[in-house]
Amino acid sequence: MNTLDNTENPENGKPYSEAELRQTLLEYQAILDNASVGIVFTRDRKILRCNDRFSELFGWPKDHLVGMPTIIVYPSAEAFDEMGRIAIPVLSRGERLDTEVLLKRRDGSTFWGRLRGKAIDPADVHNGTIFILEDITEHRMAQERLLYMAHYDALTGLPNRTLLQDRIKQALSHAQRDQSQVVVMFIDLDYFKHVNDSLGHQVGDRLLQTVAIRLQKCLREGDSLARLGGDEFVLSLPVQNGSDDAALVAKKVLDTLDQAFIADGHELHMSASIGISLYPNDGTDAESLMRAADTAMYDAKEKGRNNYQFFTPALNTTAQRHLTVANRLRQALAHDEFALYYQPQVDMESGTILSAEALLRCLQPGDKAPISFGAFITIAEKTGLILPIGDWVLRQACLQLKQWRDLGYADLRIAVNLSPRQFHQPHLLATIEQILGETGLPANALDLEITESVLLQRSEDNLDTLQQLNDMGLQLSIDDFGTGYSSLAYLQRFPVHALKIDQTFVRGINQNLNDTALVTAIIAMAQSLHLEVLAEGVETEQQASFLMSHGCRAAQGFYYGEAVPAKTFTRLLRRQTAHMPGVQDSNVRRK
Ligand SMILES: Nc1nc2c(ncn2[C@@H]2O[C@@H]3COP(=O)(O)O[C@H]4[C@@H](O)[C@H](n5cnc6c(=O)[nH]c(N)nc65)O[C@@H]4COP(=O)(O)O[C@H]3[C@H]2O)c(=O)[nH]1
C-alpha cells in the first residue's frame, strides 16, 4: 500500500500532524535531490516535478522544465509520438514500463536513456506517472562495439566469418527462389607469412588493409567480401553464368593483386591462390560451400600459386587424406612417436662409413613397420608441421652423432634433410647454432641436404642463407640432383659442397642410355666445379663399379646398407668389415 494512502502515522497510529507531513515531504525531496538517477513526475505528458539529476541530464534548469510538455526531451515529434504509442497502453494498464530511448539535451545533442515508468497511483492511472531515467549511452556504445566486433574484422573493417555465413545464407535463399547460382571464392595470399616474418607485423597489417580495399573494388552490389583472419579472404557473389562469371572475377582479383603494393615504404609484390565453389553444384549450405572453396584453394596452392581452381569432388578425397595425415603427424609430435633411422654414406673404394643420413620414420602401434616420412612430407610442409618436426630431427640427429663420436668414431658426420619451408624459416640459423652449442659438435660435422627446387625459388634470399650457413662452417649438399633444372652457371652462384645424384638415374645405369649419360655428365660437372659427388640408391655391384670407374667416390644405397635404427647403426660401425662388401678391414677411424 502507498504510505500516503493512509493518513495515519504507522509509528503511533495517530493521524499525521502537519509537521509530520512536512517532515515526510522534506525527506522525500532529499531522496529525490540526492538520487543518482533522473526522476520526473508527469501528467498528461507534461512535467509536474523533477529532481536535480533529471534537469542535469538534459541541461535545462529545473524551473524551466516544470510545466513543459515532455516533447522537450525528445529529438523529434516522431520520437515523441512513438514513445506515446509504446508507453500509454502499458501505463494505463497500471503496468511497469521499461524501455531504452534516445533523448535530446538542451544543446540539441542526444543520449540513450533507460526509462522506467509507473503510474503514481495504480488505482488511478490518470493521476500521473513517475519516471526514472538513467544515461546508458556508454553501456549502449559498449554493446554496439561488442556487436560490431562479433561481426566485423577489426583490422580491415570487413565482415568476419559469422557475418559472412549469414550473408551467404541470404544469397543462397535468393538464389533458391530465382533458380540462380552463388559463387564462393576462397582467396589466400601467397607467401604472406614471409612478409610478416621479414618486415614485421605492422607492414603485414598495412598490406592486408590495402588488399581489403583493392578486393572491395572488384565487388558489385550484392557481393560480399569477408576476412576470415590471417591472409584469408572470402568473396561470395550471386551469378547468372556460374563458372564463367566466377573465372572473370577470379582473374580480376589476381590482376588487382598483381600490381605492386607500397606498405610503410616497402614495395611488395603479392599474388594469391583462389579456390572456387558453386551453389548448387558443390554444396547447398554456407559451410559446405566454404569447405569446398577452401579445398579448391589448396589445389591452387599445389598447382604453383597465383592461380584459381574450381572445386571437384576428387579433391575431397585428397583433402580427407591431408586431414588424416596432419592429425597423425600432430599426434606423433605430441606423443614422441617419431624415430630416426640412419643410412650409411660410404667411401666406395674403402667401404668406410663417412656419414649417416638421418631419415625420419613415424612409429606404428604393435609390430607394424615404421612408416617413411617421405609419404608425409608434402602435408608436413603445407601445414607448417615440418618446422617443429624438422627441429626435432636436427636436434636428435646431432645428439646421436655426438654419442657416436664419443664412442670413438671421431670423423663420422651426419646428413640431415632440410625441406623448402625449413630452409626459408627465419630462425634456421639460430636453431642450428643452438643445437651445435648444446651438443658441442663442430659445424662441419653436419651436412644439410637441400633439393634443387629450394634453390630455384627466391634465389637472392637463398644465396644469403646459404652464404651464412657456409660461413658457419656447415656442409651443404644438393639432394636429388638432376631432377630440377640447375644449370652449371646457376650452381656456381651457390656455396654448396656436394651433389647427390638422384637414385632414378643411378637405377638407369647400363639400362637406359639417357640416365647413363646423365650420371657421367653430373660426375664430370661436379669435378669441374670442385664439388664432391655422392650417388644415391646404389643397389648393385655393377652400378657401384660404373660409378667408381667414372670418378664417383661416395655412395649410399641398399648395396651398402639400408636405413636402420641407431642401435643397429652402432653395430654396423663396430662390425663394418662383416657388412661392407669388398672391404677387408674395419675402416672406421677411431680416436
Ligand atoms: N629403392 C631404394 N631406395 C633407397 C636406396 N637407398 C636409399 N633409399 C631411400 O631413398 C631415400 C633417400 O632419401 P632422400 O632422397 O633424402 O628422400 C627422403 C627425404 O626427402 C624425406 N625425408 C626423410 N626424412 C626426412 C627428414 O627428417 N626431414 C625432411 N625434411 N625430409 C625427410 O623423405 C624422403 C624419403 O625417405 P626414405 O623413405 O627414408 O627413403 C630414403 C632411403 O631409404 C636404394 O638403394 N634403393
XYZ file of C-alpha atoms and ligand atoms in Angstrom:
637
model
C 0.000 0.000 0.000
C 1.220 3.512 -0.755
C 2.432 5.200 2.519
C 0.484 8.363 1.891
C -2.769 6.454 1.201
C -3.016 6.117 4.880
C -3.334 9.420 6.730
C -2.314 7.678 9.956
C 1.285 7.674 11.052
C 2.253 3.942 11.275
C 4.689 4.788 14.092
C 1.988 5.917 16.552
C -1.341 5.042 14.855
C -2.466 8.705 15.037
C -3.322 10.880 12.037
C -0.281 12.699 10.567
C 0.179 16.115 12.031
C 1.011 18.962 9.663
C 4.579 18.988 10.985
C 4.923 15.250 10.376
C 3.610 15.620 6.830
C 6.072 18.464 6.221
C 8.890 16.353 7.613
C 7.930 13.393 5.376
C 7.795 15.652 2.303
C 11.222 17.068 3.128
C 12.569 13.545 3.450
C 11.157 12.564 0.046
C 12.590 15.725 -1.536
C 16.009 14.936 -0.053
C 15.812 11.450 -1.563
C 14.824 12.906 -4.940
C 17.542 15.535 -4.973
C 20.282 13.142 -3.986
C 19.294 10.312 -6.284
C 21.852 9.412 -8.930
C 19.078 8.692 -11.423
C 16.788 11.260 -13.038
C 13.272 11.233 -11.556
C 10.334 13.056 -13.085
C 6.600 13.220 -12.355
C 4.365 13.820 -15.356
C 0.679 14.129 -16.011
C -0.913 14.287 -19.439
C 2.637 14.269 -20.920
C 3.569 17.452 -19.045
C 6.341 17.727 -16.414
C 4.939 18.260 -12.892
C 8.145 17.939 -10.903
C 11.666 16.557 -11.371
C 14.830 16.079 -9.396
C 18.258 17.722 -9.834
C 19.707 14.768 -11.716
C 16.871 14.885 -14.262
C 17.493 18.566 -15.038
C 21.233 17.897 -15.114
C 20.783 15.088 -17.653
C 19.061 17.469 -20.068
C 20.959 20.645 -19.220
C 17.761 22.548 -18.528
C 17.160 24.396 -15.183
C 14.552 22.642 -13.090
C 12.097 25.609 -13.111
C 12.275 25.728 -16.912
C 11.273 22.100 -17.137
C 8.352 22.258 -14.727
C 5.115 22.775 -16.656
C 6.772 21.939 -20.018
C 5.292 19.288 -22.352
C 7.544 16.248 -22.302
C 8.177 16.623 -26.055
C 11.005 18.957 -24.998
C 13.240 15.946 -24.192
C 12.670 14.062 -27.478
C 14.828 14.535 -30.577
C 11.751 14.746 -32.855
C 7.959 14.832 -32.866
C 8.040 11.301 -34.369
C 10.123 10.041 -31.459
C 7.692 11.667 -29.005
C 4.694 10.056 -30.769
C 6.436 6.706 -30.901
C 7.082 6.783 -27.147
C 3.411 7.632 -26.583
C 2.383 4.613 -28.654
C 4.630 2.348 -26.585
C 4.127 3.814 -23.097
C 0.473 4.905 -22.819
C -1.097 1.428 -23.177
C 1.383 -0.086 -20.668
C 0.992 2.673 -18.076
C -2.792 2.856 -18.393
C -2.994 -0.822 -17.511
C -1.079 0.080 -14.337
C 1.936 -1.946 -15.553
C 5.612 -1.004 -15.375
C 7.244 0.489 -18.463
C 10.878 -0.346 -19.031
C 12.449 0.784 -22.272
C 15.530 2.326 -23.901
C 15.027 5.610 -25.697
C 17.065 8.270 -27.482
C 16.609 11.644 -25.755
C 17.653 15.223 -26.541
C 19.564 17.648 -24.305
C 19.110 21.392 -24.245
C 22.087 21.860 -26.615
C 20.498 19.531 -29.175
C 22.878 16.622 -28.527
C 21.313 13.248 -27.838
C 21.917 10.404 -25.406
C 20.484 6.971 -24.768
C 18.364 6.664 -21.644
C 16.864 3.716 -19.847
C 13.370 4.849 -18.879
C 11.319 3.044 -16.285
C 7.814 4.377 -15.554
C 4.812 3.509 -13.433
C 1.524 5.227 -12.645
C 1.940 7.187 -9.354
C -1.294 5.677 -8.141
C -2.047 2.408 -9.941
C -5.668 2.697 -8.765
C -5.979 5.972 -10.651
C -3.657 5.957 -13.660
C -4.740 9.477 -14.684
C -3.204 10.807 -11.505
C 0.156 10.953 -13.324
C 3.300 8.894 -13.816
C 6.705 8.731 -12.204
C 9.654 8.013 -14.491
C 13.161 7.023 -13.522
C 15.824 7.786 -16.104
C 19.460 6.631 -16.415
C 22.006 7.695 -19.028
C 23.071 4.417 -20.648
C 24.985 5.879 -23.606
C 28.281 4.265 -22.586
C 26.613 0.951 -21.978
C 24.913 1.135 -25.397
C 28.193 2.058 -27.073
C 29.962 -0.857 -25.418
C 27.139 -3.116 -26.524
C 27.278 -1.801 -30.084
C 31.059 -2.239 -30.110
C 30.671 -5.821 -28.953
C 28.070 -6.430 -31.614
C 30.405 -4.898 -34.207
C 33.322 -6.981 -33.010
C 31.219 -10.102 -33.180
C 30.533 -9.436 -36.868
C 33.447 -7.454 -38.275
C 37.187 -7.879 -38.570
C 38.922 -5.170 -36.551
C 41.900 -4.770 -38.911
C 40.120 -4.309 -42.239
C 36.572 -3.447 -41.167
C 35.327 -6.261 -43.408
C 32.644 -8.715 -42.241
C 34.077 -11.694 -40.384
C 33.209 -15.380 -40.705
C 29.974 -15.110 -38.689
C 28.548 -12.273 -40.746
C 29.798 -13.844 -43.963
C 27.921 -17.045 -43.182
C 24.731 -15.014 -42.687
C 25.305 -13.202 -45.959
C 25.940 -16.442 -47.842
C 22.763 -17.893 -46.317
C 20.794 -14.874 -47.561
C 22.377 -15.128 -51.011
C 21.500 -18.840 -51.114
C 17.860 -18.273 -50.239
C 17.604 -15.649 -53.027
C 19.324 -17.994 -55.454
C 16.973 -20.800 -54.485
C 13.966 -18.578 -55.236
C 15.408 -17.279 -58.548
C 16.956 -20.613 -59.575
C 20.285 -18.810 -59.922
C 23.799 -19.623 -58.696
C 26.136 -18.351 -55.992
C 29.929 -18.391 -56.173
C 32.047 -18.731 -53.042
C 35.688 -17.828 -53.549
C 38.455 -18.525 -51.042
C 41.394 -16.156 -51.541
C 44.661 -16.909 -49.748
C 47.667 -14.640 -50.225
C 50.830 -16.427 -51.317
C 53.868 -16.159 -49.041
C 52.171 -13.587 -46.814
C 53.851 -15.115 -43.786
C 57.169 -14.237 -45.335
C 56.184 -10.530 -45.338
C 55.202 -10.740 -41.668
C 58.353 -12.597 -40.712
C 60.784 -10.471 -42.654
C 59.239 -6.983 -42.494
C 57.209 -7.197 -39.297
C 53.543 -7.326 -38.398
C 52.983 -3.624 -38.930
C 53.870 -3.906 -42.618
C 51.834 -7.120 -42.796
C 48.801 -5.336 -41.352
C 49.117 -2.400 -43.786
C 49.327 -4.860 -46.624
C 46.179 -6.688 -45.514
C 44.306 -3.386 -45.258
C 45.350 -2.419 -48.791
C 44.437 -5.864 -50.089
C 40.978 -5.457 -48.496
C 40.483 -2.096 -50.243
C 41.593 -3.490 -53.600
C 39.379 -6.546 -53.298
C 36.395 -4.364 -52.431
C 36.882 -2.629 -55.768
C 36.273 -5.960 -57.520
C 32.773 -6.228 -55.993
C 29.368 -5.346 -57.376
C 26.240 -4.646 -55.387
C 25.013 -7.802 -53.700
C 28.520 -9.317 -53.443
C 30.090 -9.865 -50.016
C 33.724 -9.818 -49.019
C 34.961 -11.051 -45.661
C 38.278 -11.650 -43.937
C 38.464 -14.897 -42.029
C 41.693 -13.994 -40.250
C 45.336 -14.209 -41.296
C 45.672 -13.784 -45.012
C 42.378 -15.479 -45.907
C 39.604 -13.575 -47.625
C 36.288 -14.935 -48.882
C 34.090 -13.498 -51.595
C 30.513 -14.548 -52.165
C 28.690 -13.423 -55.295
C 25.350 -14.198 -56.846
C 25.921 -15.032 -60.537
C 23.969 -15.950 -63.627
C 26.651 -17.751 -65.635
C 28.236 -19.938 -62.978
C 31.849 -20.768 -63.679
C 32.261 -18.159 -66.465
C 31.359 -15.320 -64.107
C 33.465 -16.846 -61.345
C 36.508 -17.091 -63.640
C 36.111 -13.429 -64.653
C 36.047 -12.247 -61.043
C 38.940 -14.533 -60.075
C 41.060 -13.068 -62.907
C 40.128 -9.577 -61.774
C 41.229 -10.408 -58.227
C 44.561 -11.836 -59.428
C 45.115 -8.760 -61.635
C 44.403 -6.298 -58.860
C 46.817 -8.063 -56.522
C 49.446 -8.252 -59.227
C 50.081 -4.502 -59.043
C 52.845 -3.535 -56.622
C 51.868 -2.600 -53.058
C 53.552 0.108 -51.086
C 53.346 -0.647 -47.365
C 55.296 1.521 -44.915
C 57.786 2.463 -47.604
C 58.308 -1.106 -48.856
C 57.379 -2.091 -52.387
C 55.811 -5.519 -52.260
C 54.533 -7.902 -54.892
C 51.691 -10.173 -53.952
C 49.791 -12.977 -55.567
C 47.016 -15.215 -54.342
C 45.725 -18.754 -54.654
C 41.983 -18.865 -55.224
C 39.578 -21.764 -54.706
C 36.065 -21.565 -56.111
C 32.867 -23.435 -55.279
C 29.425 -23.008 -56.812
C 25.928 -23.296 -55.399
C 24.095 -25.592 -56.012
C 26.664 -27.939 -57.648
C 29.288 -28.071 -54.863
C 27.094 -27.579 -51.800
C 23.742 -26.288 -50.670
C 24.703 -24.519 -47.456
C 27.261 -21.908 -46.448
C 29.523 -24.344 -44.576
C 29.828 -26.936 -47.311
C 30.426 -24.268 -49.977
C 33.165 -22.652 -47.898
C 34.741 -26.031 -47.241
C 34.697 -26.865 -50.946
C 36.214 -23.471 -51.870
C 38.908 -23.946 -49.210
C 39.750 -27.385 -50.630
C 39.982 -25.929 -54.145
C 42.253 -23.184 -52.791
C 44.729 -25.805 -51.563
C 44.633 -27.285 -55.034
C 45.524 -23.846 -56.434
C 48.455 -23.628 -53.993
C 49.647 -27.032 -55.072
C 49.394 -26.054 -58.730
C 52.000 -23.362 -58.227
C 50.085 -20.490 -56.566
C 48.966 -17.283 -58.308
C 46.058 -19.111 -59.984
C 42.456 -20.139 -59.378
C 40.925 -23.604 -59.295
C 37.358 -24.874 -59.190
C 36.273 -27.449 -56.660
C 35.884 -31.015 -57.956
C 34.663 -33.971 -55.879
C 38.011 -35.731 -56.448
C 39.680 -33.018 -54.349
C 37.673 -34.162 -51.351
C 39.477 -37.473 -51.154
C 42.804 -35.656 -51.206
C 41.627 -33.199 -48.556
C 40.458 -36.070 -46.369
C 43.852 -37.721 -46.605
C 45.570 -34.438 -45.791
C 43.494 -34.096 -42.675
C 44.191 -37.646 -41.507
C 47.917 -37.310 -42.132
C 48.130 -33.886 -40.455
C 46.380 -35.304 -37.382
C 48.695 -38.311 -37.391
C 51.762 -36.040 -37.517
C 50.449 -33.819 -34.698
C 49.845 -36.913 -32.606
C 53.310 -38.282 -33.372
C 54.877 -34.976 -32.289
C 52.866 -34.821 -29.082
C 53.450 -38.472 -28.127
C 57.026 -38.931 -29.208
C 56.126 -41.354 -31.972
C 58.908 -40.358 -34.357
C 62.200 -42.165 -34.737
C 65.295 -41.523 -36.799
C 66.797 -44.261 -38.941
C 70.323 -43.906 -40.249
C 71.644 -44.940 -43.636
C 75.400 -45.200 -44.234
C 77.068 -42.961 -46.787
C 80.301 -44.685 -47.695
C 83.598 -44.194 -49.428
C 83.214 -46.606 -52.345
C 86.882 -47.557 -52.583
C 87.475 -48.377 -48.934
C 83.938 -49.001 -47.689
C 84.482 -46.560 -44.822
C 81.288 -45.143 -43.417
C 81.806 -41.434 -43.871
C 78.476 -40.249 -42.728
C 74.993 -41.291 -41.621
C 71.940 -39.828 -43.332
C 69.162 -39.308 -40.786
C 65.830 -40.445 -42.225
C 62.635 -39.868 -40.329
C 60.147 -42.623 -39.540
C 56.692 -42.496 -37.991
C 56.322 -45.314 -35.473
C 53.289 -47.589 -35.709
C 51.436 -49.355 -32.931
C 52.318 -53.002 -32.260
C 54.802 -54.765 -34.514
C 53.946 -52.803 -37.625
C 56.936 -51.427 -39.518
C 57.537 -47.693 -39.115
C 56.352 -45.519 -41.996
C 58.764 -43.457 -44.091
C 58.393 -39.720 -43.700
C 58.559 -39.369 -47.485
C 54.825 -40.100 -47.642
C 54.033 -37.236 -45.273
C 56.451 -34.568 -46.298
C 54.132 -32.545 -48.587
C 51.473 -32.328 -45.902
C 54.004 -31.551 -43.189
C 55.247 -28.710 -45.409
C 51.790 -27.403 -46.167
C 50.612 -27.395 -42.563
C 53.878 -25.959 -41.237
C 54.305 -29.052 -39.038
C 57.635 -29.563 -40.764
C 59.110 -26.777 -38.620
C 58.730 -28.400 -35.186
C 59.363 -31.831 -36.734
C 62.472 -30.554 -38.533
C 63.845 -29.015 -35.322
C 63.306 -32.330 -33.574
C 65.158 -34.191 -36.347
C 68.112 -31.791 -36.298
C 68.493 -31.969 -32.520
C 68.008 -35.746 -32.379
C 70.461 -36.394 -35.227
C 73.123 -34.174 -33.658
C 72.672 -35.814 -30.239
C 73.097 -39.220 -31.877
C 76.215 -38.175 -33.762
C 77.655 -36.838 -30.506
C 77.133 -40.293 -28.950
C 78.882 -41.997 -31.862
C 81.749 -39.528 -31.780
C 82.038 -40.123 -28.028
C 82.242 -43.874 -28.772
C 85.323 -43.168 -30.839
C 84.009 -42.616 -34.365
C 85.563 -39.190 -34.347
C 85.341 -38.367 -38.054
C 81.807 -39.602 -38.564
C 79.412 -36.971 -39.898
C 75.648 -36.673 -40.077
C 73.451 -35.652 -43.008
C 70.019 -34.140 -42.363
C 67.344 -33.292 -44.940
C 66.008 -29.736 -44.944
C 62.665 -29.130 -46.668
C 61.955 -25.839 -48.512
C 59.890 -24.422 -45.675
C 62.550 -25.260 -43.119
C 65.189 -23.687 -45.297
C 63.200 -20.460 -45.644
C 62.245 -20.092 -41.983
C 63.806 -17.020 -40.372
C 65.130 -18.830 -37.285
C 67.002 -21.572 -39.144
C 70.494 -20.296 -38.399
C 69.740 -19.542 -34.763
C 68.252 -23.030 -34.303
C 71.265 -24.724 -35.857
C 73.668 -22.614 -33.804
C 71.790 -23.508 -30.643
C 71.788 -27.242 -31.406
C 75.507 -27.241 -32.234
C 76.103 -25.336 -28.997
C 74.045 -27.825 -26.977
C 75.764 -30.882 -28.444
C 79.241 -29.396 -28.711
C 79.598 -30.664 -32.297
C 81.719 -28.730 -34.784
C 79.681 -27.207 -37.625
C 81.482 -29.283 -40.276
C 80.091 -32.478 -38.728
C 76.659 -31.515 -40.003
C 75.700 -31.870 -43.642
C 72.439 -30.215 -44.718
C 70.734 -31.764 -47.738
C 68.503 -29.438 -49.708
C 66.800 -30.132 -53.012
C 67.357 -28.242 -56.229
C 63.827 -26.885 -56.047
C 64.739 -24.986 -52.866
C 67.437 -23.144 -54.785
C 65.178 -22.408 -57.701
C 62.691 -20.430 -55.580
C 63.642 -16.923 -54.461
C 67.303 -17.224 -55.407
C 68.589 -13.974 -53.840
C 67.264 -14.883 -50.377
C 68.673 -18.382 -50.807
C 72.072 -17.065 -51.609
C 72.096 -15.116 -48.341
C 71.015 -18.107 -46.267
C 73.461 -20.464 -47.960
C 76.271 -17.960 -47.522
C 75.557 -17.674 -43.808
C 75.367 -21.469 -43.373
C 78.611 -21.786 -45.295
C 80.232 -19.088 -43.139
C 79.209 -21.060 -40.066
C 81.197 -23.982 -41.480
C 78.300 -26.325 -42.335
C 78.422 -28.685 -45.305
C 75.702 -28.221 -47.920
C 74.589 -30.858 -50.416
C 72.125 -30.703 -53.263
C 69.814 -33.701 -52.891
C 68.049 -35.499 -55.762
C 70.374 -33.754 -58.176
C 69.310 -33.992 -61.804
C 65.578 -33.809 -61.147
C 65.473 -29.982 -61.124
C 66.762 -27.605 -63.730
C 70.012 -26.362 -62.266
C 72.468 -25.287 -64.877
C 76.172 -25.243 -64.348
C 76.221 -21.451 -64.265
C 73.397 -21.472 -61.779
C 75.157 -23.860 -59.429
C 78.298 -21.767 -59.455
C 76.442 -18.966 -57.702
C 75.761 -21.041 -54.614
C 78.271 -22.037 -51.947
C 77.433 -25.766 -51.924
C 79.850 -28.609 -51.253
C 78.340 -31.703 -52.786
C 75.849 -33.060 -55.303
C 73.810 -36.191 -54.636
C 72.921 -37.926 -57.903
C 69.245 -38.833 -57.765
C 68.546 -42.548 -57.418
C 66.306 -42.712 -60.506
C 69.376 -42.039 -62.696
C 71.559 -44.459 -60.741
C 68.903 -47.112 -61.290
C 69.129 -46.467 -65.040
C 72.899 -47.047 -65.216
C 73.567 -49.502 -68.045
C 69.804 -49.876 -68.523
C 68.930 -46.551 -70.031
C 71.228 -44.556 -72.308
C 69.973 -41.173 -71.144
C 70.392 -41.997 -67.467
C 73.846 -43.431 -68.027
C 74.901 -40.311 -69.939
C 73.393 -38.052 -67.317
C 75.196 -39.786 -64.457
C 78.513 -39.477 -66.317
C 77.828 -35.801 -67.041
C 76.899 -34.997 -63.440
C 80.110 -36.586 -62.148
C 82.183 -34.658 -64.690
C 80.368 -31.445 -63.909
C 80.860 -31.866 -60.154
C 84.563 -32.478 -60.716
C 84.939 -29.365 -62.840
C 83.173 -27.329 -60.155
C 85.341 -28.926 -57.434
C 82.232 -30.321 -55.793
C 82.016 -33.668 -54.077
C 79.581 -36.115 -55.605
C 77.600 -38.911 -53.974
C 75.467 -41.449 -55.786
C 72.141 -42.261 -54.161
C 70.234 -45.547 -54.385
C 73.163 -47.785 -55.366
C 71.737 -51.291 -55.304
C 74.128 -53.424 -57.359
C 77.791 -54.117 -57.776
C 77.548 -53.140 -61.451
C 76.219 -49.719 -60.552
C 78.986 -49.299 -57.976
C 81.725 -50.279 -60.473
C 80.338 -47.982 -63.155
C 80.240 -45.061 -60.742
C 83.751 -45.679 -59.458
C 85.137 -46.030 -62.961
C 83.720 -42.593 -63.753
C 85.292 -40.970 -60.715
C 82.438 -41.033 -58.216
C 83.900 -41.702 -54.761
C 80.981 -41.741 -52.383
C 77.673 -43.586 -52.413
C 74.632 -44.585 -50.459
C 72.155 -47.355 -51.201
C 70.883 -50.797 -50.321
C 74.113 -52.324 -51.723
C 75.932 -50.726 -48.771
C 73.134 -50.783 -46.233
C 69.554 -49.679 -45.694
C 68.460 -47.088 -43.191
C 68.466 -48.716 -39.736
C 67.738 -47.702 -36.129
C 70.575 -46.032 -34.205
C 71.445 -49.197 -32.244
C 71.801 -51.239 -35.431
C 73.885 -48.482 -36.991
C 76.205 -48.604 -33.967
C 76.624 -52.367 -34.551
C 77.268 -51.567 -38.212
C 80.026 -49.169 -37.219
C 81.523 -51.811 -34.910
C 81.294 -54.659 -37.361
C 81.833 -52.798 -40.585
C 84.081 -55.480 -42.027
C 81.363 -58.069 -41.927
C 78.780 -55.771 -43.549
C 80.785 -53.906 -46.142
C 81.075 -55.655 -49.476
C 84.611 -55.715 -50.796
C 86.175 -54.375 -47.591
C 88.843 -56.314 -45.766
C 89.303 -54.353 -42.539
C 87.322 -52.031 -40.410
C 87.936 -48.667 -41.910
C 86.176 -46.625 -39.343
C 88.734 -44.287 -37.963
C 88.776 -44.411 -34.211
C 90.407 -41.989 -31.862
N 64.842 -48.004 -53.607
C 65.926 -47.601 -52.931
N 65.734 -46.605 -52.012
C 66.844 -46.206 -51.343
C 68.110 -46.759 -51.552
N 68.970 -46.123 -50.721
C 68.274 -45.223 -50.034
N 66.960 -45.252 -50.381
C 65.876 -44.416 -49.870
O 65.900 -43.191 -50.572
C 65.578 -42.104 -49.694
C 66.727 -41.170 -49.670
O 66.412 -40.003 -49.001
P 66.032 -38.655 -49.707
O 66.356 -38.638 -51.148
O 66.665 -37.603 -48.859
O 64.424 -38.601 -49.561
C 63.816 -38.507 -48.315
C 63.618 -37.090 -47.875
O 63.283 -36.276 -48.982
C 62.394 -37.205 -46.987
N 62.819 -37.242 -45.594
C 63.145 -38.283 -44.827
N 63.484 -37.885 -43.590
C 63.376 -36.540 -43.578
C 63.594 -35.518 -42.592
O 63.989 -35.766 -41.453
N 63.364 -34.218 -42.961
C 62.973 -33.897 -44.210
N 62.779 -32.617 -44.494
N 62.766 -34.824 -45.163
C 62.967 -36.131 -44.855
O 61.734 -38.384 -47.298
C 62.382 -38.993 -48.420
C 62.220 -40.474 -48.371
O 62.891 -41.005 -47.282
P 63.013 -42.571 -47.081
O 61.690 -43.202 -47.302
O 63.696 -42.786 -45.802
O 63.909 -43.044 -48.262
C 65.280 -42.757 -48.335
C 66.072 -44.051 -48.428
O 65.602 -45.081 -47.589
C 68.241 -47.788 -52.529
O 69.303 -48.327 -52.776
N 67.117 -48.153 -53.179
